[in-house]
Short mmCIF file of C-alpha atoms in Angstrom, two decimals:
data_model
loop_
_atom_site.label_atom_id
_atom_site.label_comp_id
_atom_site.label_asym_id
_atom_site.label_seq_id
_atom_site.Cartn_x
_atom_site.Cartn_y
_atom_site.Cartn_z
CA MET A 130 -13.33 21.70 -37.19
CA GLY A 131 -13.83 25.39 -37.89
CA TYR A 132 -10.37 26.15 -36.51
CA VAL A 133 -8.79 23.53 -38.78
CA LEU A 134 -10.59 24.82 -41.88
CA SER A 135 -9.60 28.40 -41.14
CA ALA A 136 -5.97 27.34 -40.62
CA VAL A 137 -5.95 25.49 -43.96
CA ALA A 138 -7.46 28.54 -45.64
CA ARG A 139 -4.69 30.74 -44.23
CA VAL A 140 -2.08 28.35 -45.64
CA LEU A 141 -3.66 28.42 -49.10
CA GLU A 142 -3.92 32.20 -49.07
CA GLN A 143 -0.16 32.67 -48.70
CA PRO A 144 1.42 34.03 -51.90
CA THR A 145 4.77 32.30 -51.35
CA ALA A 146 5.90 28.81 -50.41
CA TRP A 147 7.83 30.23 -47.46
CA GLY A 148 4.69 31.88 -46.10
CA ALA A 149 2.71 28.65 -46.51
CA ALA A 150 5.44 26.69 -44.70
CA TRP A 151 5.44 29.22 -41.87
CA GLU A 152 1.67 28.96 -41.43
CA MET A 153 1.90 25.15 -41.39
CA ALA A 154 4.61 25.32 -38.74
CA LEU A 155 2.44 27.57 -36.60
CA LEU A 156 -0.40 25.06 -36.98
CA ALA A 157 1.61 21.89 -36.31
CA GLY A 158 4.10 23.27 -33.78
CA PRO A 159 1.84 23.19 -30.68
CA LEU A 160 0.62 19.70 -31.60
CA TRP A 161 4.16 18.36 -31.87
CA ALA A 162 5.17 20.09 -28.64
CA ALA A 163 2.22 18.54 -26.79
CA ALA A 164 3.05 15.11 -28.22
CA LEU A 165 6.71 15.36 -27.20
CA ILE A 166 5.87 16.56 -23.69
CA GLY A 167 3.36 13.73 -23.29
CA LEU A 168 5.93 11.24 -24.55
CA LEU A 169 8.58 12.46 -22.11
CA LEU A 170 6.23 12.48 -19.12
CA GLY A 171 4.70 9.16 -20.11
CA TRP A 172 8.16 7.62 -20.33
CA ALA A 173 9.05 9.01 -16.92
CA TRP A 174 6.00 7.18 -15.53
CA ARG A 175 6.42 4.10 -17.70
CA PRO A 176 5.13 0.77 -16.33
CA ARG A 177 7.54 -1.74 -14.86
CA TRP A 178 7.34 -4.12 -17.83
CA ALA A 179 8.50 -1.33 -20.20
CA ALA A 180 11.43 -0.56 -17.92
CA GLY A 181 12.31 -4.24 -17.96
CA LEU A 182 12.35 -4.32 -21.77
CA VAL A 183 14.73 -1.36 -21.93
CA ALA A 184 16.99 -2.79 -19.25
CA THR A 185 17.20 -6.07 -21.15
CA ALA A 186 18.05 -4.30 -24.40
CA ASP A 187 20.81 -2.30 -22.71
CA GLY A 188 22.29 -5.32 -20.96
CA ASP A 189 21.38 -3.98 -17.52
CA ALA A 190 18.85 -6.63 -16.61
CA ALA A 191 21.13 -7.94 -13.88
CA ALA A 192 20.62 -4.74 -11.90
CA LEU A 193 16.85 -5.24 -11.82
CA ALA A 194 14.60 -7.96 -10.50
CA PRO A 195 13.79 -10.61 -13.10
CA VAL A 196 11.06 -9.28 -15.39
CA GLN A 197 8.88 -11.64 -17.35
CA LEU A 198 7.65 -10.43 -20.73
CA PRO A 199 3.95 -9.85 -20.16
CA PHE A 200 2.54 -10.10 -23.66
CA ALA A 201 1.75 -13.80 -23.38
CA THR A 202 0.03 -13.54 -19.99
CA LEU A 203 -3.69 -13.24 -19.38
CA ASP A 204 -3.21 -10.51 -16.77
CA PHE A 205 -1.51 -8.25 -19.34
CA TRP A 206 -4.37 -8.45 -21.84
CA LYS A 207 -7.02 -8.06 -19.13
CA ALA A 208 -5.28 -4.90 -18.03
CA GLN A 209 -5.79 -3.42 -21.49
CA LEU A 210 -9.58 -3.71 -21.25
CA PRO A 211 -11.74 -0.85 -19.96
CA ALA A 212 -12.47 -1.03 -16.24
CA ARG A 213 -16.11 -1.94 -16.81
CA LEU A 214 -15.10 -5.11 -18.71
CA ARG A 215 -12.40 -6.33 -16.34
CA ALA A 216 -14.61 -7.35 -13.42
CA PRO A 217 -16.22 -10.44 -15.04
CA LEU A 218 -12.76 -11.76 -15.95
CA GLY A 219 -10.69 -10.98 -12.92
CA TYR A 220 -12.36 -12.24 -9.78
CA ALA A 221 -12.65 -15.97 -10.36
CA VAL A 222 -8.89 -16.17 -9.80
CA GLN A 223 -9.24 -13.76 -6.86
CA GLN A 224 -11.82 -16.09 -5.26
CA GLN A 225 -9.35 -18.99 -5.36
CA GLU A 226 -6.57 -16.83 -3.87
CA ASP A 227 -8.83 -15.65 -1.06
CA ASP A 228 -9.91 -19.19 -0.22
CA GLU A 229 -6.27 -20.08 0.31
CA ALA A 230 -5.68 -16.91 2.34
CA ALA A 231 -8.73 -17.61 4.52
CA ALA A 232 -7.46 -21.11 5.27
CA GLN A 233 -4.20 -19.61 6.53
CA GLY A 234 -5.82 -16.68 8.31
CA SER A 235 -8.10 -18.61 10.66
CA SER A 236 -5.12 -20.03 12.52
CA GLU A 237 -3.24 -16.70 12.45
CA MET A 238 -6.05 -14.77 14.19
CA ALA A 239 -5.41 -16.40 17.56
CA ASN A 240 -1.66 -15.80 17.41
CA GLU A 241 -1.56 -12.20 16.19
CA GLU A 242 -2.28 -9.09 18.18
CA LEU A 243 -5.75 -7.75 17.44
CA ALA A 244 -5.64 -5.39 14.47
CA VAL A 245 -8.37 -3.21 16.01
CA GLY A 246 -8.00 -2.49 19.72
CA LYS A 247 -9.16 -0.20 22.51
CA ASP A 248 -7.03 2.71 21.26
CA ASP A 249 -9.11 2.69 18.08
CA LEU A 250 -12.28 2.82 20.18
CA VAL A 251 -10.94 5.81 22.14
CA ASN A 252 -10.07 7.63 18.92
CA LEU A 253 -13.54 7.01 17.47
CA TRP A 254 -15.24 8.13 20.70
CA ARG A 255 -13.30 11.38 20.62
CA LEU A 256 -14.29 11.93 17.00
CA VAL A 257 -17.96 11.40 17.83
CA GLU A 258 -17.78 13.76 20.82
CA GLY A 259 -15.82 16.37 18.85
CA ARG A 260 -12.83 16.12 21.19
CA ASP A 261 -10.15 14.81 18.86
CA GLY A 262 -8.40 18.18 18.57
CA GLY A 263 -8.46 18.17 14.78
CA PRO A 264 -9.24 21.02 12.36
CA ALA A 265 -12.70 22.54 12.13
CA TRP A 266 -15.33 20.69 10.12
CA ILE A 267 -16.80 22.56 7.14
CA LYS A 268 -20.42 21.79 6.34
CA MET A 269 -20.90 20.48 2.80
CA MET A 270 -24.56 19.64 2.43
CA GLU A 271 -27.86 18.90 4.12
CA LYS A 272 -30.42 16.73 2.34
CA SER A 273 -33.52 14.81 3.34
CA LEU A 274 -36.02 12.20 2.22
CA PRO A 275 -39.40 11.53 3.87
CA ASN A 276 -37.83 9.00 6.27
CA MET A 277 -34.17 10.05 6.25
CA THR A 278 -32.14 13.18 7.06
CA TYR A 279 -28.52 13.56 5.96
CA GLN A 280 -25.77 16.07 6.76
CA ALA A 281 -22.12 15.98 5.69
CA TRP A 282 -18.95 17.85 6.64
CA ARG A 283 -15.37 17.88 5.38
CA ARG A 284 -12.01 18.98 6.71
CA ASP A 285 -8.48 18.96 5.32
CA ALA A 286 -5.86 17.30 7.48
CA GLN A 287 -2.30 18.61 7.62
CA THR A 288 -1.14 15.39 5.99
CA GLY A 289 -3.15 12.77 4.18
CA PRO A 290 -6.44 12.80 2.29
CA PRO A 291 -9.50 14.92 3.09
CA GLN A 292 -11.63 13.66 5.99
CA TYR A 293 -15.42 13.39 5.93
CA GLN A 294 -18.04 13.26 8.65
CA SER A 295 -21.72 12.57 8.12
CA SER A 296 -24.85 12.20 10.22
CA THR A 297 -27.73 10.13 8.86
CA ILE A 298 -31.00 9.75 10.78
CA PHE A 299 -33.40 6.97 9.79
CA GLU A 300 -36.99 7.12 11.02
CA ASN A 301 -38.58 3.94 12.40
CA ALA A 302 -35.34 2.00 12.75
CA THR A 303 -33.50 0.51 15.71
CA PRO A 304 -29.73 0.59 16.29
CA GLU A 305 -29.63 -3.21 16.03
CA GLU A 306 -31.30 -3.17 12.60
CA VAL A 307 -28.94 -0.50 11.28
CA ARG A 308 -25.93 -2.31 12.79
CA ASP A 309 -26.80 -5.57 11.04
CA PHE A 310 -27.63 -3.73 7.81
CA PHE A 311 -24.25 -2.01 7.50
CA GLY A 312 -22.37 -5.16 8.53
CA ASP A 313 -24.14 -7.43 6.04
CA ASP A 314 -21.78 -7.65 3.07
CA GLU A 315 -23.92 -10.29 1.37
CA PHE A 316 -26.95 -8.00 1.35
CA ARG A 317 -24.82 -5.10 0.10
CA MET A 318 -24.14 -7.03 -3.08
CA SER A 319 -27.49 -8.79 -3.53
CA ASN A 320 -29.59 -5.65 -2.99
CA LYS A 321 -27.00 -3.39 -4.72
CA TRP A 322 -27.68 -0.46 -2.44
CA ASP A 323 -23.89 -0.16 -2.38
CA ASP A 324 -23.33 -0.68 -6.10
CA MET A 325 -19.60 0.02 -5.87
CA LEU A 326 -18.93 -3.25 -4.00
CA ILE A 327 -18.34 -5.97 -6.59
CA TYR A 328 -16.46 -8.55 -4.52
CA HIS A 329 -16.13 -9.50 -0.85
CA LYS A 330 -14.56 -12.33 1.07
CA THR A 331 -14.15 -12.93 4.80
CA LEU A 332 -10.51 -13.84 5.40
CA GLU A 333 -10.49 -14.18 9.20
CA GLU A 334 -13.00 -13.95 12.01
CA CYS A 335 -12.91 -14.12 15.79
CA HIS A 336 -16.05 -15.42 17.49
CA THR A 337 -14.89 -14.00 20.83
CA THR A 338 -14.40 -10.34 19.93
CA GLY A 339 -16.37 -10.29 16.67
CA MET A 340 -13.41 -8.85 14.77
CA MET A 341 -13.27 -9.69 11.07
CA LYS A 342 -10.65 -9.34 8.37
CA VAL A 343 -12.37 -8.77 5.03
CA HIS A 344 -11.25 -8.46 1.42
CA TRP A 345 -13.21 -6.00 -0.71
CA VAL A 346 -12.98 -4.93 -4.33
CA ARG A 347 -14.87 -1.77 -5.20
CA LYS A 348 -15.77 -0.52 -8.65
CA PHE A 349 -14.64 3.01 -9.43
CA PRO A 350 -15.88 5.25 -12.27
CA PHE A 351 -15.10 4.05 -15.79
CA PHE A 352 -11.99 6.22 -16.12
CA CYS A 353 -10.34 4.66 -13.03
CA SER A 354 -9.28 1.13 -12.24
CA ASP A 355 -10.99 -0.82 -9.46
CA ARG A 356 -9.72 -0.56 -5.89
CA GLU A 357 -8.86 -3.39 -3.50
CA TYR A 358 -9.19 -3.19 0.29
CA ILE A 359 -7.98 -5.44 3.10
CA ILE A 360 -9.88 -4.18 6.13
CA ALA A 361 -10.39 -5.14 9.76
CA ARG A 362 -13.55 -4.22 11.64
CA ARG A 363 -14.72 -4.63 15.21
CA LEU A 364 -17.70 -3.45 17.26
CA TRP A 365 -18.09 -2.24 20.81
CA LYS A 366 -21.25 -1.51 22.76
CA LEU A 367 -20.78 1.63 24.82
CA GLY A 368 -23.84 2.62 26.80
CA GLY A 369 -26.74 2.31 24.39
CA ALA A 370 -24.63 2.99 21.29
CA TYR A 371 -22.60 0.79 18.97
CA TYR A 372 -19.13 1.86 17.88
CA CYS A 373 -17.62 0.14 14.85
CA VAL A 374 -14.02 0.73 13.75
CA THR A 375 -13.11 -0.25 10.20
CA LYS A 376 -9.62 0.41 8.88
CA GLY A 377 -7.16 -0.85 6.30
CA ILE A 378 -4.52 -3.35 7.43
CA GLN A 379 -1.59 -5.20 5.90
CA CYS A 380 -2.12 -8.75 4.65
CA SER A 381 0.86 -10.78 3.48
CA SER A 382 -1.28 -13.77 2.48
CA ILE A 383 -2.85 -11.87 -0.45
CA PRO A 384 -0.20 -10.64 -2.90
CA ARG A 385 -0.44 -7.20 -4.42
CA ARG A 386 -1.36 -6.87 -8.07
CA ASN A 387 -1.30 -3.99 -10.51
CA LYS A 388 -5.08 -4.16 -10.91
CA PRO A 389 -7.15 -3.80 -8.86
CA ARG A 390 -5.06 -1.22 -7.07
CA ARG A 391 -4.76 -1.78 -3.33
CA VAL A 392 -5.76 1.04 -0.98
CA ASP A 393 -3.61 0.96 2.16
CA LEU A 394 -4.82 4.11 3.92
CA TYR A 395 -8.50 3.48 4.67
CA TYR A 396 -10.61 4.53 7.66
CA SER A 397 -14.39 4.24 7.81
CA SER A 398 -15.86 4.07 11.32
CA TRP A 399 -19.26 4.87 12.73
CA CYS A 400 -21.39 5.26 15.84
CA ILE A 401 -25.00 4.05 15.84
CA ARG A 402 -27.43 5.25 18.50
CA ALA A 403 -31.14 5.77 19.07
CA VAL A 404 -32.32 9.37 18.80
CA GLU A 405 -35.58 11.25 19.03
CA SER A 406 -37.67 11.27 15.90
CA LYS A 407 -37.67 14.40 13.76
CA ARG A 408 -41.45 14.11 13.73
CA GLY A 409 -41.59 15.30 17.33
CA ASN A 410 -43.42 12.35 18.85
CA GLY A 411 -41.11 12.39 21.87
CA GLY A 412 -39.90 8.81 21.51
CA LEU A 413 -36.51 7.38 20.53
CA THR A 414 -37.97 5.82 17.40
CA ALA A 415 -35.24 7.02 15.04
CA CYS A 416 -31.65 5.87 14.63
CA GLU A 417 -28.61 8.03 13.88
CA ILE A 418 -25.39 6.79 12.32
CA ILE A 419 -22.40 9.13 12.58
CA LEU A 420 -19.74 8.18 10.05
CA PHE A 421 -16.09 9.25 9.80
CA HIS A 422 -14.35 8.34 6.57
CA HIS A 423 -11.11 9.00 4.73
CA GLU A 424 -9.01 7.02 2.29
CA ASP A 425 -6.15 7.54 -0.12
CA MET A 426 -7.58 6.30 -3.42
CA GLY A 427 -4.54 7.24 -5.47
CA ILE A 428 -6.41 10.15 -7.06
CA PRO A 429 -5.29 13.80 -6.70
CA TYR A 430 -7.04 15.18 -3.64
CA GLU A 431 -8.66 18.14 -5.42
CA ILE A 432 -10.12 15.87 -8.11
CA ALA A 433 -11.30 13.42 -5.44
CA LYS A 434 -12.97 16.19 -3.42
CA LEU A 435 -14.83 17.49 -6.44
CA GLY A 436 -15.98 14.00 -7.44
CA ILE A 437 -17.11 13.12 -3.92
CA ARG A 438 -19.00 16.38 -3.54
CA GLN A 439 -20.89 15.84 -6.79
CA GLY A 440 -21.61 12.13 -6.29
CA MET A 441 -22.14 11.93 -2.53
CA TRP A 442 -25.90 12.43 -2.39
CA GLY A 443 -26.50 10.09 -5.31
CA CYS A 444 -24.86 7.28 -3.32
CA VAL A 445 -26.36 8.18 0.06
CA LYS A 446 -29.98 8.33 -1.08
CA ARG A 447 -29.82 4.65 -2.09
CA ILE A 448 -29.15 3.64 1.51
CA GLU A 449 -32.67 4.34 2.78
CA PRO A 450 -34.49 2.06 0.28
CA GLY A 451 -31.87 -0.60 0.99
CA LEU A 452 -32.51 -0.38 4.74
CA ARG A 453 -36.28 -0.69 4.25
CA ALA A 454 -35.77 -3.76 2.06
CA TYR A 455 -33.52 -5.21 4.75
CA GLN A 456 -36.17 -4.62 7.42
CA GLN A 457 -38.80 -6.30 5.26
CA ALA A 458 -36.55 -9.30 4.65
CA ARG A 459 -35.92 -9.75 8.38
CA ALA A 460 -39.63 -9.33 9.15
CA ALA A 461 -40.42 -12.01 6.55
CA GLY A 462 -38.19 -14.46 8.39
CA GLU A 463 -35.23 -14.54 6.04
CA PRO A 464 -32.16 -15.77 7.94
CA ALA A 465 -29.36 -13.36 8.72
CA SER A 466 -26.16 -13.77 6.74
CA LYS A 467 -22.87 -14.86 8.29
CA SER A 468 -21.45 -11.33 8.27
CA ALA A 469 -24.61 -9.96 9.91
CA LEU A 470 -24.34 -12.59 12.65
CA MET A 471 -20.71 -11.58 13.20
CA ALA A 472 -21.83 -7.95 13.58
CA ARG A 473 -23.90 -9.03 16.58
CA ILE A 474 -20.74 -10.13 18.42
CA ASN A 475 -19.32 -7.09 20.17
CA THR A 476 -17.34 -6.09 23.24
CA LYS A 477 -19.28 -4.50 26.10
CA VAL A 478 -17.64 -1.44 27.65
CA GLY A 479 -18.51 -0.31 31.19
CA ASP A 480 -19.46 3.14 32.49
CA ASN A 481 -16.06 3.59 34.17
CA PHE A 482 -14.43 3.62 30.75
CA VAL A 483 -16.75 6.41 29.61
CA ARG A 484 -16.12 8.47 32.74
CA SER A 485 -12.37 8.16 32.30
CA LEU A 486 -12.69 9.42 28.74
CA GLU A 487 -14.88 12.34 29.76
CA SER A 488 -12.40 13.42 32.42
CA SER A 489 -9.48 13.45 30.00
CA ASN A 490 -8.43 16.79 28.52
CA SER A 491 -9.00 16.90 24.78
CA ASP A 492 -9.39 19.82 22.44
CA GLU A 493 -12.77 20.24 20.83
CA SER A 494 -13.24 20.38 17.08
CA GLU A 495 -15.45 23.11 15.68
CA ILE A 496 -18.10 22.78 13.01
CA VAL A 497 -18.46 25.77 10.71
CA GLU A 498 -20.68 26.51 7.77
CA ALA A 499 -19.16 26.27 4.32
CA GLU A 500 -18.75 29.55 2.49
CA GLU A 501 -20.51 29.94 -0.82
CA LYS A 502 -18.07 29.87 -3.74
CA PRO A 503 -18.44 32.19 -6.75
CA ALA A 504 -20.04 30.34 -9.61
CA ARG A 505 -17.42 31.42 -12.14
CA ASN A 506 -14.65 29.61 -10.22
CA ASN A 507 -16.56 26.33 -10.35
CA VAL A 508 -17.26 26.65 -14.08
CA ALA A 509 -13.55 26.61 -14.88
CA ARG A 510 -13.07 23.60 -12.62
CA PHE A 511 -15.84 21.66 -14.33
CA LEU A 512 -14.38 22.46 -17.75
CA VAL A 513 -10.94 21.22 -16.72
CA LEU A 514 -12.30 18.12 -14.98
CA GLY A 515 -14.68 17.34 -17.83
CA GLY A 516 -11.86 17.55 -20.35
CA ALA A 517 -9.69 15.30 -18.20
CA VAL A 518 -12.47 12.73 -17.87
CA ALA A 519 -13.22 12.79 -21.60
CA LEU A 520 -9.57 12.31 -22.49
CA ALA A 521 -9.17 9.54 -19.91
CA CYS A 522 -12.18 7.74 -21.39
CA THR A 523 -10.54 7.63 -24.81
CA LEU A 524 -7.32 6.25 -23.32
CA ASP A 525 -8.83 3.70 -20.90
CA GLN A 526 -7.25 0.71 -22.57
CA GLY A 527 -4.50 0.17 -20.00
CA LEU A 528 -1.70 1.27 -22.36
CA LEU A 529 -1.39 4.91 -21.30
CA THR A 530 -1.41 6.18 -17.75
CA LYS A 531 -4.10 8.56 -16.57
CA ALA A 532 -1.74 10.17 -14.08
CA LEU A 533 -0.62 12.80 -16.60
CA ILE A 534 -4.20 13.74 -17.45
CA PHE A 535 -5.36 14.24 -13.88
CA GLY A 536 -2.04 15.76 -12.84
CA VAL A 537 -2.41 18.52 -15.41
CA ALA A 538 -6.07 19.00 -14.44
CA ARG A 539 -5.06 19.33 -10.81
CA LYS A 540 -2.50 22.01 -11.68
CA PHE A 541 -5.14 24.10 -13.43
CA VAL A 542 -7.73 23.56 -10.70
CA GLY A 543 -5.18 24.26 -7.97
CA GLN A 544 -4.47 27.73 -9.36
CA ARG A 545 -7.88 28.79 -8.14
CA LYS A 546 -9.29 28.95 -4.65
CA PRO A 547 -9.36 25.50 -2.98
CA LEU A 548 -12.67 23.71 -2.72
#
């Protein structure tokens, strides 16, 4: 406001009309330039329905697929609502679509090759043992609660999104309890320890291998649209540990929609094993879960890394109270959910398989400590990111893309040292 008042004062102080016009041009010029640049970039990234309108007006509609005017459709108007208001409206229809897909999928499971196989187990085992030959892991944080210890690492792959590794140790917990807890989608939603999960549906399941195909919708922060996942997961028991591979797969029975946005590249796999308690009692009374996770959320990687780093501990510290509530519910005799029962079906792997893996030649991955970053570099990043978030909040009506906002923010952040 002070800048505007001073600019108006400079205009009024000019002795001639030409001087006043020049001052007004200096004031309005940058605003018009920003508006024109935004218009040009926004038009370059225009939605498909806008391209269809222009093609129809120019008589070129025959060169494009038939485009239905969206203004009379419910999906169009739901897309204009903020993300936090879309969930109550959107998933009743999704439930009906998934019921139809599940009816088709049960018969397809027996005919299709397993989406998660032994090669996935080998890859996860090598990740756990640090023999995958990937880049070095950089330590991000180490936090603890009275009954939980947490460590996290990150590394940047040559291609694809950043990769994360974490180790969480729960005191007074067994591998079987933790296995059922993480596989229980119903409890995730009812207890809300994973408050990002707002919808889940089992599409296919195999009672021989325990493999499941699951449809998830996860809530993202208010300036982003929700994300949709079609994932397959399967468990193996290797020695005294459980290995679970979860990854994104293709699913032709559920059509893609503009919102929620489907995430194709998704990998979230873990190893659960009994470990010695941090309290030094000498017994294997604690349980460790080693998680490897990466996904392409459709957000610039630098913005995603900054957001994950700032919000990671806030999400992780809700897991421990959720696990204790789950233990209490099982102790009280509450029946296990269907997804938890499916998590108990796993494939046993013999010792010969482990010995063959140990004898194979694989490069080891290092773990290094993260270097401390100068505080002044992070201040500029927070200013840029905060401005991008604030601007995205004002435009979260579905009419203007947020790609321009975060793209510009990434350019400014990228000029400094990477996170």
